[in-house]
Tab-separated table of C-alpha atoms and ligand atoms in Angstrom:
chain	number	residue	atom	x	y	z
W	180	UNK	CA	119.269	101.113	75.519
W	181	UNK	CA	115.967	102.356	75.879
W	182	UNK	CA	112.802	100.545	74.045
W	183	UNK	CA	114.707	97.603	73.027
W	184	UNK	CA	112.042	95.339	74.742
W	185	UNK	CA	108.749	94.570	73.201
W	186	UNK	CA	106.008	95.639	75.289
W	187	UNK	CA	104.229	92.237	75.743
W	188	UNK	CA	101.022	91.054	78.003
W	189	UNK	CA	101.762	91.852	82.255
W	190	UNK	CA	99.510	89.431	84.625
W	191	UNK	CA	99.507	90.733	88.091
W	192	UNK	CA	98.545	88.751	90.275
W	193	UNK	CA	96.826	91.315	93.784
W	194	UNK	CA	94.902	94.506	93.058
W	195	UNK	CA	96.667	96.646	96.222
W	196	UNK	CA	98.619	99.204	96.644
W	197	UNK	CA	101.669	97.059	95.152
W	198	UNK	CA	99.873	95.797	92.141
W	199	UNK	CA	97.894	98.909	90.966
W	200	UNK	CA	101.543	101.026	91.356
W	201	UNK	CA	103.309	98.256	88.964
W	202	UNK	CA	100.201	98.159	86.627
W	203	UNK	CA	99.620	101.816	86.537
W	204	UNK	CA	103.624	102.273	85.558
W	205	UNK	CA	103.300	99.231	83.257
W	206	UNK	CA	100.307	100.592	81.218
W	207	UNK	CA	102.212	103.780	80.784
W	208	UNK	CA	105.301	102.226	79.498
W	209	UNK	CA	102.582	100.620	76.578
W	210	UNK	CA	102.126	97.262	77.998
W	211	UNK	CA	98.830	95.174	78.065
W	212	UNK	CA	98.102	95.189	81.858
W	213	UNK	CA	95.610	93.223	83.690
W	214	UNK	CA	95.595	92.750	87.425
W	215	UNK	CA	93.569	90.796	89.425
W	216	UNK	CA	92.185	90.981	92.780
W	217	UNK	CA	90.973	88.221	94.634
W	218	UNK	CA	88.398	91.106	97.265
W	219	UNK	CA	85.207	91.463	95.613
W	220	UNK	CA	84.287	93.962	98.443
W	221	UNK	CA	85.373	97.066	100.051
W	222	UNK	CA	89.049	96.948	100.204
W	223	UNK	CA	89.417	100.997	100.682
W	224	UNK	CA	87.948	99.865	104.683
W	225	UNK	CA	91.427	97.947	105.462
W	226	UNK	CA	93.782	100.986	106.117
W	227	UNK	CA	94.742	102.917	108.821
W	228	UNK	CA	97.766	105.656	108.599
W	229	UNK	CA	100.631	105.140	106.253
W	230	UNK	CA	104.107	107.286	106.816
W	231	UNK	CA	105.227	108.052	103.260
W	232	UNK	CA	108.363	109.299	102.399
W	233	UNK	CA	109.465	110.902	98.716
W	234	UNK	CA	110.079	107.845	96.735
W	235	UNK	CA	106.248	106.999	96.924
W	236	UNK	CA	105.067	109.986	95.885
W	237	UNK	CA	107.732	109.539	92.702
W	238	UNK	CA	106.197	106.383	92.063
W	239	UNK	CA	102.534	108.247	92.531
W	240	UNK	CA	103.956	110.415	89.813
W	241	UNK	CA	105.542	107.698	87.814
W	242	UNK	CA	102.086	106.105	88.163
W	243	UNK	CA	99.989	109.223	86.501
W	244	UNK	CA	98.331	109.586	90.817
W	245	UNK	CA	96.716	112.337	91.940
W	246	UNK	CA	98.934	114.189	94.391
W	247	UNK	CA	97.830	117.195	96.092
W	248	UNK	CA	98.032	118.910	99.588
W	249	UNK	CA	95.185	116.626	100.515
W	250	UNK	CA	97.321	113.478	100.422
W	251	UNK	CA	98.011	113.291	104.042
W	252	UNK	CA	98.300	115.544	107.463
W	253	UNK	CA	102.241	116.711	108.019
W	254	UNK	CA	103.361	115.403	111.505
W	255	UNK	CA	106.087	118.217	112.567
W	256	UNK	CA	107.354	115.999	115.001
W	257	UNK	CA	107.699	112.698	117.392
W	258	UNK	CA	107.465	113.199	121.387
W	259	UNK	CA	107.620	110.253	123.628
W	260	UNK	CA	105.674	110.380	127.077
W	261	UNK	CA	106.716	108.443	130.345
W	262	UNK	CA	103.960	105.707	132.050
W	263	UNK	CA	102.133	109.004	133.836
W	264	UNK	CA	101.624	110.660	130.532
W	265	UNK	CA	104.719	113.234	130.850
W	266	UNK	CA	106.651	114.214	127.704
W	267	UNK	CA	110.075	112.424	128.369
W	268	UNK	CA	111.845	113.968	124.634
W	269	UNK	CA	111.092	115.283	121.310
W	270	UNK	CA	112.655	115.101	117.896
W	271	UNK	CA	111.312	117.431	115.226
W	272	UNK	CA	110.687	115.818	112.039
W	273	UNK	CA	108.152	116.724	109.421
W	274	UNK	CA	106.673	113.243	107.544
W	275	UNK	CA	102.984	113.498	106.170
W	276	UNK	CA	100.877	110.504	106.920
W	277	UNK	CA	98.591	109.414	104.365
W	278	UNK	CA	95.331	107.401	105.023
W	279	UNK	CA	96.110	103.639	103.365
W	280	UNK	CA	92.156	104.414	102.057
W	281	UNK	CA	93.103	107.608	99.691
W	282	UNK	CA	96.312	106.221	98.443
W	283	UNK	CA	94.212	102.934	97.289
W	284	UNK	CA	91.921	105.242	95.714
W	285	UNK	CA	93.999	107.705	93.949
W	286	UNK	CA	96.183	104.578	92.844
W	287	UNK	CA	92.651	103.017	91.687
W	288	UNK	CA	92.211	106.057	89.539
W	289	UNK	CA	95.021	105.046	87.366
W	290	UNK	CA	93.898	101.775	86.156
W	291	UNK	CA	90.868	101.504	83.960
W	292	UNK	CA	88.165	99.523	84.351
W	293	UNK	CA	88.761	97.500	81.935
W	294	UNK	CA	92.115	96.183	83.086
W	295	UNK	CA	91.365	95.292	86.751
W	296	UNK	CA	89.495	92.214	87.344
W	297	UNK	CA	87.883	92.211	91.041
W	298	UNK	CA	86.663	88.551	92.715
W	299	UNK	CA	89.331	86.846	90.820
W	300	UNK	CA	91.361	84.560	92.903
W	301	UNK	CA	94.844	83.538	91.504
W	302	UNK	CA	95.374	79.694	92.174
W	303	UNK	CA	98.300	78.638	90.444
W	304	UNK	CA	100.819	80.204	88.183
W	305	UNK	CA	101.967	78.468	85.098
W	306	UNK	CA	105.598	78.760	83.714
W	307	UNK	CA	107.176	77.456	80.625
W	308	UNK	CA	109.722	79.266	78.457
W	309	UNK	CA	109.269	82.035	76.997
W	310	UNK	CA	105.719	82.902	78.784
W	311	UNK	CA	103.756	82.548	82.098
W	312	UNK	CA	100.285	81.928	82.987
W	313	UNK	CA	97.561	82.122	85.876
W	314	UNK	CA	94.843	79.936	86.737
W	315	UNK	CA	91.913	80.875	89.192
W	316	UNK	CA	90.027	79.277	91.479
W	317	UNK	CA	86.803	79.703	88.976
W	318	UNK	CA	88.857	77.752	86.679
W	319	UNK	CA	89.206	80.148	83.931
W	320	UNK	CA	93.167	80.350	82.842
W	321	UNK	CA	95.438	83.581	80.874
W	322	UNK	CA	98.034	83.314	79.206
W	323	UNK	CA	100.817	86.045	79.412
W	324	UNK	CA	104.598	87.089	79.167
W	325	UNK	CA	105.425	87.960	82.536
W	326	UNK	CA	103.153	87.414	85.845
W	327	UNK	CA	103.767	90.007	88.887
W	328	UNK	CA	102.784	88.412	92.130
W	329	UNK	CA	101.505	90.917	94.148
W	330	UNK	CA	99.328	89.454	96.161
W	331	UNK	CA	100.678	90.627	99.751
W	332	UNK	CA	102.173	88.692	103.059
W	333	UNK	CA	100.175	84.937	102.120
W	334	UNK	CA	101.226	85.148	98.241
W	335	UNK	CA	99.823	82.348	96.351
W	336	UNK	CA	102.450	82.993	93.480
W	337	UNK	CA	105.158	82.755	96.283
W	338	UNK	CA	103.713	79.479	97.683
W	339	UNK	CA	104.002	77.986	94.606
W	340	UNK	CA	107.329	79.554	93.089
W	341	UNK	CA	109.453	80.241	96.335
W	342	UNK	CA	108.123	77.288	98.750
W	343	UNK	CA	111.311	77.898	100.999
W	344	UNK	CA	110.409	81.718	101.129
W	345	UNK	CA	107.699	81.589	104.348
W	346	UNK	CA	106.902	84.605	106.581
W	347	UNK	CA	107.525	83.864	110.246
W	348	UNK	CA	105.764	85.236	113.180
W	349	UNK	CA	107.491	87.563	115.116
W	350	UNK	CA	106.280	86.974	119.171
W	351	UNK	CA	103.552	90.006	118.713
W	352	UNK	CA	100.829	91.403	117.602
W	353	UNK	CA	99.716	95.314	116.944
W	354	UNK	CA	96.889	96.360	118.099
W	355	UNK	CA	95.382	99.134	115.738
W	356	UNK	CA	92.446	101.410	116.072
W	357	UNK	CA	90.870	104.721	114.605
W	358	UNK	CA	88.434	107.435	116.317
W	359	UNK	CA	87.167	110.541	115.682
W	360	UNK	CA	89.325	113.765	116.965
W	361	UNK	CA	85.669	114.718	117.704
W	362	UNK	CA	85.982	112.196	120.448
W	363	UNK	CA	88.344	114.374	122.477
W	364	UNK	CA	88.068	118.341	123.474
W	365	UNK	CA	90.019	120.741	120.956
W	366	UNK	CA	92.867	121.402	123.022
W	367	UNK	CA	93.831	118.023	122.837
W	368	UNK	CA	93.164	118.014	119.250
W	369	UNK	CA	95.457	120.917	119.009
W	370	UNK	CA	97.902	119.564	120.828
W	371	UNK	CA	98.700	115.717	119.632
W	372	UNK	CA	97.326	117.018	116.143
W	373	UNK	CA	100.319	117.837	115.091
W	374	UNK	CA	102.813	114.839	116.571
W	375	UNK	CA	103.509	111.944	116.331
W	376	UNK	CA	103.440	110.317	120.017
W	377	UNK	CA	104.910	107.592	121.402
W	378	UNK	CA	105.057	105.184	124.730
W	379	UNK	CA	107.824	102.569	125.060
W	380	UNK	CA	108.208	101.618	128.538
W	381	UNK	CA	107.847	98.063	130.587
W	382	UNK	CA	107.680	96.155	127.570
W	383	UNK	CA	105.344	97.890	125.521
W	384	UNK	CA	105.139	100.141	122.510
W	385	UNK	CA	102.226	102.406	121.897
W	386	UNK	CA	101.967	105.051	118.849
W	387	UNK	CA	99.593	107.752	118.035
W	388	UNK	CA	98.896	109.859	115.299
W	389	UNK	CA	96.676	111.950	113.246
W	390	UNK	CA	95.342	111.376	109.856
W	391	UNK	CA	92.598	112.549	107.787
W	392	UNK	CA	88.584	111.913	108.759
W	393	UNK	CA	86.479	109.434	107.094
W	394	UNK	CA	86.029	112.292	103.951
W	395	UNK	CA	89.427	112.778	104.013
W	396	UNK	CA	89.003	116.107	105.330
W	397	UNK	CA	91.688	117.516	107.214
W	398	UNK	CA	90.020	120.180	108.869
W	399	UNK	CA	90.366	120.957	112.837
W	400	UNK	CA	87.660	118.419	114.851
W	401	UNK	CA	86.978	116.324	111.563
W	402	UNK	CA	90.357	114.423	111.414
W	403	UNK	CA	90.466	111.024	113.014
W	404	UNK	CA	93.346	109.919	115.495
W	405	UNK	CA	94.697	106.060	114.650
W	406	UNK	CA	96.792	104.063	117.395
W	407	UNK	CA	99.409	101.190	117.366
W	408	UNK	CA	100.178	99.407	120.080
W	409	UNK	CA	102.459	96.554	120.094
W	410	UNK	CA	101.706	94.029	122.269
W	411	UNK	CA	104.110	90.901	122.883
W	412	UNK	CA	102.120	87.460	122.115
W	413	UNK	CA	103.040	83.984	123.010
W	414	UNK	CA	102.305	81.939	119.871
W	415	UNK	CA	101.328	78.577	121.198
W	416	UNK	CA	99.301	79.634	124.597
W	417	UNK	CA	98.066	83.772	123.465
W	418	UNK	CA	98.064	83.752	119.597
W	419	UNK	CA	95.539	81.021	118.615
W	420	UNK	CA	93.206	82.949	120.735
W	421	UNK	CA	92.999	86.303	119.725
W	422	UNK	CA	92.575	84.671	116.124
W	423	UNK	CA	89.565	82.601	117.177
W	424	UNK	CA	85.936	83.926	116.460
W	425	UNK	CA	82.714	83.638	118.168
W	426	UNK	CA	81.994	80.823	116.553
W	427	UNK	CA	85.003	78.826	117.555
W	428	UNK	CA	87.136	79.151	114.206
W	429	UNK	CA	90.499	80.088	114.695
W	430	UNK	CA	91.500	82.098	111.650
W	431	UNK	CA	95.536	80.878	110.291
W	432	UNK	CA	97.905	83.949	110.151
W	433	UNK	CA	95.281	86.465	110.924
W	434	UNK	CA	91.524	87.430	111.685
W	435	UNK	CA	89.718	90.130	109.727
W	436	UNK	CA	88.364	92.932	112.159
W	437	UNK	CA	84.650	91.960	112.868
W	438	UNK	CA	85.505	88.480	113.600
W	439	UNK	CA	87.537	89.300	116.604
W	440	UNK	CA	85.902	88.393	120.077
W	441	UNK	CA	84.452	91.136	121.858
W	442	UNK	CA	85.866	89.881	125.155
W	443	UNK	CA	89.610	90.408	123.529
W	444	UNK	CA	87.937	94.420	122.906
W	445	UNK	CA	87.026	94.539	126.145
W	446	UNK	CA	89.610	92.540	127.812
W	447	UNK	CA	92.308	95.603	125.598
W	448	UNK	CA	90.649	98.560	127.140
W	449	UNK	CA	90.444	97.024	130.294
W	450	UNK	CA	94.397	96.480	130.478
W	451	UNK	CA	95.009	99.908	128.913
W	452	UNK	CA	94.680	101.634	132.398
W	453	UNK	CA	97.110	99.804	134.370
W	454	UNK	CA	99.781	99.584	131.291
W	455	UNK	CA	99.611	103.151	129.005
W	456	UNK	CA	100.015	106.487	130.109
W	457	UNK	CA	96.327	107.547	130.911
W	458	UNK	CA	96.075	109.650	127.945
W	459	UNK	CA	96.759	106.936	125.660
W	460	UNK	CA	94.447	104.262	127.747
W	461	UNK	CA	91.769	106.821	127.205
W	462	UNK	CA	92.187	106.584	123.417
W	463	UNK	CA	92.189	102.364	123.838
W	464	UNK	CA	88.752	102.940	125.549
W	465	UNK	CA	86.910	105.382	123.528
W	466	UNK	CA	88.024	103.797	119.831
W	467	UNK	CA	85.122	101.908	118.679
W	468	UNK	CA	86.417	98.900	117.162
W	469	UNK	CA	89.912	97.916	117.754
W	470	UNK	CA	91.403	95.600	115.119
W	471	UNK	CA	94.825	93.553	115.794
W	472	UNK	CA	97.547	92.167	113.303
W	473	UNK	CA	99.741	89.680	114.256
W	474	UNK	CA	103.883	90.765	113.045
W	475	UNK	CA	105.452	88.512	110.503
W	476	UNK	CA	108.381	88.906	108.583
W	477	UNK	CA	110.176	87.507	106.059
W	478	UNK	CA	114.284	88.225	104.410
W	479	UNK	CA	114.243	86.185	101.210
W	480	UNK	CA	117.277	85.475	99.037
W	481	UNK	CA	115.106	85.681	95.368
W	482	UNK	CA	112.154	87.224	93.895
W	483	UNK	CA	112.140	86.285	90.654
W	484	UNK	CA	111.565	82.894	89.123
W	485	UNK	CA	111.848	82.912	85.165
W	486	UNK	CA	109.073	84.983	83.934
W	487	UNK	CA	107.392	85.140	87.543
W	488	UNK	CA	108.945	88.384	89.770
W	489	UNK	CA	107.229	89.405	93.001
W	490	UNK	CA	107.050	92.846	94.348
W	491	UNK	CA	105.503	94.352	97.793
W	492	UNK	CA	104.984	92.248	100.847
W	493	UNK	CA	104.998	89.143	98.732
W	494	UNK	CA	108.735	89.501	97.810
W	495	UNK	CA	109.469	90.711	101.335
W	496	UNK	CA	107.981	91.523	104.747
W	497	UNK	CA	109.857	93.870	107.380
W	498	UNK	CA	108.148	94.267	110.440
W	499	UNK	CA	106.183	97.737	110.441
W	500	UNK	CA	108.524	99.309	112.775
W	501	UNK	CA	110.370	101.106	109.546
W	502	UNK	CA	107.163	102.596	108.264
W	503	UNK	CA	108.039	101.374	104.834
W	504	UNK	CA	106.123	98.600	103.450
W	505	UNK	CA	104.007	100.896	101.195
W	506	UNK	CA	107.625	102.532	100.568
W	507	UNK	CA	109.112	99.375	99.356
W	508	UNK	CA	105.943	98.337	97.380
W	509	UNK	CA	106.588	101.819	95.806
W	510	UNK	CA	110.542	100.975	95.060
W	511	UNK	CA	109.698	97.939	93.853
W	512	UNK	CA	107.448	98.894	91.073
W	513	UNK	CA	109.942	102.056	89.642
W	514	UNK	CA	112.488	99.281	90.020
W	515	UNK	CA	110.802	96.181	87.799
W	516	UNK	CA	108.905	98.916	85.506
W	517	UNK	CA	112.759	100.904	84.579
W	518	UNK	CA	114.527	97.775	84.364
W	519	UNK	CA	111.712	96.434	81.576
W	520	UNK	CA	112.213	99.793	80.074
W	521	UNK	CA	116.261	99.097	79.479
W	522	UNK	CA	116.602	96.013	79.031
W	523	UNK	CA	116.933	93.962	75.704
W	524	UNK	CA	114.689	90.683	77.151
W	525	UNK	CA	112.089	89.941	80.031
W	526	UNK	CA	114.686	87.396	82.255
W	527	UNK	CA	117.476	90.056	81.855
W	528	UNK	CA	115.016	92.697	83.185
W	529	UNK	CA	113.961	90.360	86.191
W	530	UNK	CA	117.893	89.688	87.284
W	531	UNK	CA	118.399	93.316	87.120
W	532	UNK	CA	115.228	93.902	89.261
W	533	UNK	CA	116.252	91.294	91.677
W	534	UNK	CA	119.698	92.402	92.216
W	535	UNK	CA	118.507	95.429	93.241
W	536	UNK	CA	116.049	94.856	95.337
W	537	UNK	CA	116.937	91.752	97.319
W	538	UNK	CA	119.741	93.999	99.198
W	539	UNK	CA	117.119	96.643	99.505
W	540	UNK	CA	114.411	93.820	101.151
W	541	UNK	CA	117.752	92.605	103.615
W	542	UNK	CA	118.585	96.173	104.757
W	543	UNK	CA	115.056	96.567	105.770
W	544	UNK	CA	113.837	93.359	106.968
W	545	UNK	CA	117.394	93.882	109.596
W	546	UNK	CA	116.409	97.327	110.661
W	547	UNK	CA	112.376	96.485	111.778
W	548	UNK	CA	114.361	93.280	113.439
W	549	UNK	CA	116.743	96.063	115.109
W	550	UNK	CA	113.987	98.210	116.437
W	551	UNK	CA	111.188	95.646	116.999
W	552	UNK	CA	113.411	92.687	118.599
W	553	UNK	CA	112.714	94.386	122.588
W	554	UNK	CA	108.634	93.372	121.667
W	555	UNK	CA	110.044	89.948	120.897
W	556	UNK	CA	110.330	88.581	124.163
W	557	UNK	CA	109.150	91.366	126.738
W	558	UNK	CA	107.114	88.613	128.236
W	559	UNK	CA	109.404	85.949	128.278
W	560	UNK	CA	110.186	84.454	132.019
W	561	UNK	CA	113.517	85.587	132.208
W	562	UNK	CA	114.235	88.140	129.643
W	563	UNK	CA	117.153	90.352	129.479
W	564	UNK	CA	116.063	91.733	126.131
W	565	UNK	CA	117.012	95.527	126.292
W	566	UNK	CA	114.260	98.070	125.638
W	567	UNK	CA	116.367	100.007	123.017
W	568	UNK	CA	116.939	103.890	124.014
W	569	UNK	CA	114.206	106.157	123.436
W	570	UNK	CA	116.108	108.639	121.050
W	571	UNK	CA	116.777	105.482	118.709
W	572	UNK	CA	113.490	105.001	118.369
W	573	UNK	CA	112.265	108.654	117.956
W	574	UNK	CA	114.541	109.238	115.500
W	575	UNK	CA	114.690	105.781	113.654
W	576	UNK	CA	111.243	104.217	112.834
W	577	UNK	CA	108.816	105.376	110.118
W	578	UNK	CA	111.501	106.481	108.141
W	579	UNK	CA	112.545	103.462	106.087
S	1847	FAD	C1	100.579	97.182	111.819
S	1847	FAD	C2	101.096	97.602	110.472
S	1847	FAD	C3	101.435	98.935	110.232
S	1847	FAD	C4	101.937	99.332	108.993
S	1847	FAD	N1	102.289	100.637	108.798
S	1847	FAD	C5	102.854	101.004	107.634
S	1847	FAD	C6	103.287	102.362	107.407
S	1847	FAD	O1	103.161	103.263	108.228
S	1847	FAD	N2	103.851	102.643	106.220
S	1847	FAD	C7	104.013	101.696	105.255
S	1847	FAD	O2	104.549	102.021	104.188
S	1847	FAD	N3	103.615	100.419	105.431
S	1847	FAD	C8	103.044	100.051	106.588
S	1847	FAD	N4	102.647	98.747	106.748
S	1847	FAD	C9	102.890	97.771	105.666
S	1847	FAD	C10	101.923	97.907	104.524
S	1847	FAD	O3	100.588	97.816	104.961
S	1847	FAD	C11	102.190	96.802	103.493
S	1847	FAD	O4	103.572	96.665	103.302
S	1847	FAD	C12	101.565	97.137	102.158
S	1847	FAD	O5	100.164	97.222	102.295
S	1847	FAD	C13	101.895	96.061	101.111
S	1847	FAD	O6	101.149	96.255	99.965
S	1847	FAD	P1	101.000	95.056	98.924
S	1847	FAD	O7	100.195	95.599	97.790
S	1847	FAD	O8	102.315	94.447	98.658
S	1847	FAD	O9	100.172	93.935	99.710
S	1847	FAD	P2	98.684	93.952	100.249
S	1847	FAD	O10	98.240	95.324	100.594
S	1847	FAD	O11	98.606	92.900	101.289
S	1847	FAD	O12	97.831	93.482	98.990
S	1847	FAD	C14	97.805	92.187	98.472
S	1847	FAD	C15	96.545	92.074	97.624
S	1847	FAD	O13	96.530	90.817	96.979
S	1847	FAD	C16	95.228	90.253	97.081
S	1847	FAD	N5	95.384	88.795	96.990
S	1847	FAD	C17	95.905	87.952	97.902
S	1847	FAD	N6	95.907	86.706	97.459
S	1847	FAD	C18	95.378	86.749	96.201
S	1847	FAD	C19	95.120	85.769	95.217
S	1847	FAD	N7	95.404	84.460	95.430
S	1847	FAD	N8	94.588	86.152	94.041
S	1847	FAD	C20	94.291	87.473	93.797
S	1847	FAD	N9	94.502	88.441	94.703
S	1847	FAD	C21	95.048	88.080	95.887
S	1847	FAD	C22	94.726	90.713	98.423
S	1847	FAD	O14	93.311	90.678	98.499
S	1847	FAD	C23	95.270	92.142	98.453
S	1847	FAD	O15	94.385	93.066	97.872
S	1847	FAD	C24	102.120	98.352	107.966
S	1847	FAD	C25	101.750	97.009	108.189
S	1847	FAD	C26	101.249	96.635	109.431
S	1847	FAD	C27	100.891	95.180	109.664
């Protein structure tokens, strides 16, 4: 079966972690690769911690990316603490957490310069048979024989190709931030170092971890600590506010990080006292510059539209709960890169890749619902919503 299919010309459309795995594997099955990314600027700053799991370090492989016992700090365990900051149970499993900064990079290693286009916004894609096209918003068109939409939760390709495919907006937001271990004494260091923690009483869900420092060092008292806390979010009276800047623009879907209003920082640490263990409402305080994301998701029944196939968070969008967006990004690209390795034409590869991966996006996209639908309506006059049992969640998030 193998090599029946003429390497052609791949257009894909978002330079992330999604697009540079597809592109790297496409190159390296012979095809002409270009991908481009609509950030001019310094997308390594937009990660915090990412829980990997085996598959994405086979698609690292797969990808010719540098792996090596600098990838990520191994976690040896997740212990959840009661509201006064007592452990309430432990389950021992060992997951290494990667910064999202040094997978971009070692991903961004893989692509030459000469393939990867930076400051080039995709517009609209154009389809007829037998190819497919991409315009940009500086007017300047390529023509190509298969386009990869990869351009994350607010696809462009996806607008145009799957209008009835549209994230919705799960009733909360996460709350992220990173500091310094340096921040904290070394026997704390020594102690949470090593776990991954977790809070998920009275309605709210709080997780901390360690990953590596802003060198990527992960020696003692240079590492940096990242948070998560989950925060349920009316979307008519709460939402529009926390994505509304100083200067009175409110942002749609979500607000980069130095836009946000300093009295939602402050307002956050304030809160963090009478609603976290005190450990954890120390960490809120001391972390510089807390950023949020509002949770979206999206279970859709296609990716693939003739020569157009979409891969990452634009094909599908589980809620972060399962630690496996990265993951699926990762599936995704062995997925559409072996199935345009066996197949005999382009559209047979793309109905191969989208049988097996639209079951893959509904199995995931039904688990994040399972463990994140408690956040949903915490808040909600009324609510019987059921905080799901603490063992469940120790043992079932981050793990895909
Ligand atoms: C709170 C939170 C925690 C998470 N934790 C984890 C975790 O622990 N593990 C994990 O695996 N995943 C996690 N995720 C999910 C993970 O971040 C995403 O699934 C992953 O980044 C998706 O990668 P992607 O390349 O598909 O999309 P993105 O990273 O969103 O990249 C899309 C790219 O396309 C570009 N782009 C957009 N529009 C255009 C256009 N019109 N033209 C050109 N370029 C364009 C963007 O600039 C961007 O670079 C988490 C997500 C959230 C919100």
């Amino acid at each position: 079966m193998t090599g029946r299919l003429k390497r052609g010309r791949a257009l894909v459309a978002g330079g992330s972690l999604g697009g540079l795995m597809a592109g790297a594997m496409l190159l390296r099955e012979g095809w002409d690769v270009q991908v481009y990314e609509r950030a001019t600027g310094d997308v390594e700053s937009r990660g915090a911690g990412i829980a990997t799991h085996t598959e994405l370090f086979e698609a690292f492989r797969r990808a010719g990316a540098r792996i090596d016992d600098q990838i990520g700090s191994t976690l040896t365990g997740r212990t959840a603490f009661d509201r006064d900051g007592a452990e309430i149970g432990h389950y021992a499993h060992s997951q290494v957490l990667s910064p999202w900064s040094l997978l971009y990079r070692r991903l961004r290693e893989t692509v030459p310069a000469a393939a990867y286009q930076s400051g080039k916004e995709v517009r609209c894609v154009h389809v007829g048979p037998g190819e497919a096209g991409l315009e940009f918003a500086d007017g300047s068109k390529v023509e190509g024989d298969l386009v990869i939409g990869a351009d994350g939760v607010w696809s462009t390709v996806r607008e145009q190709m799957f209008p009835e495919s549209l994230p919705v907006y799960c009733g909360y937001v996460a709350w992220r931030g990173l500091l310094d271990e340096s921040s904290f004494d070394r026997a704390f260091g020594r102690y949470y170092g090593p776990l991954q923690s977790l809070y998920a009483e009275h309605g709210e869900q709080f997780i901390f971890h360690m990953v590596n420092g802003a060198d990527d060092s992960l020696e003692e008292g240079r590492r940096r600590f990242g948070f998560l806390w989950y925060r349920s979010t009316d979307a008519t009276s709460e939402l529009p506010a926390l994505l509304t800047d100083e200067h009175g623009v409110t942002h749609a879907h979500s607000i980069p990080p130095p836009k946000i209003q300093r009295a939602h920082i402050d307002h956050l640490r304030r809160i963090a006292g009478d609603l976290l263990p005190p450990q954890f409402a120390e960490v809120v305080r001391r972390t510089p510059r807390p950023f949020l994301q509002p949770i979206y998701d999206l279970r859709p029944e296609a990716i693939v539209r003739g020569r157009v196939a979409l891969l990452g968070d634009a094909a599908c969008v589980a809620r972060p709960h399962v630690g496996a967006g990265v993951l699926k990004a990762a599936c995704d690209a062995i997925s559409l890169s072996q199935a345009l390795k066996e197949a005999s034409s382009i559209e047979a590869a793309l109905m191969k890749y989208q049988a097996d991966r639209v079951p893959e996006c509904h199995r995931l996209v039904d688990k994040a619902r399972h463990l994140g639908s408690y956040l949903e309506g915490t808040r909600r006059k009324g609510s019987s919503v059921p905080v799901l049992p603490i063992e469940d969640l120790l043992r079932d998030s981050g793990r895909g």
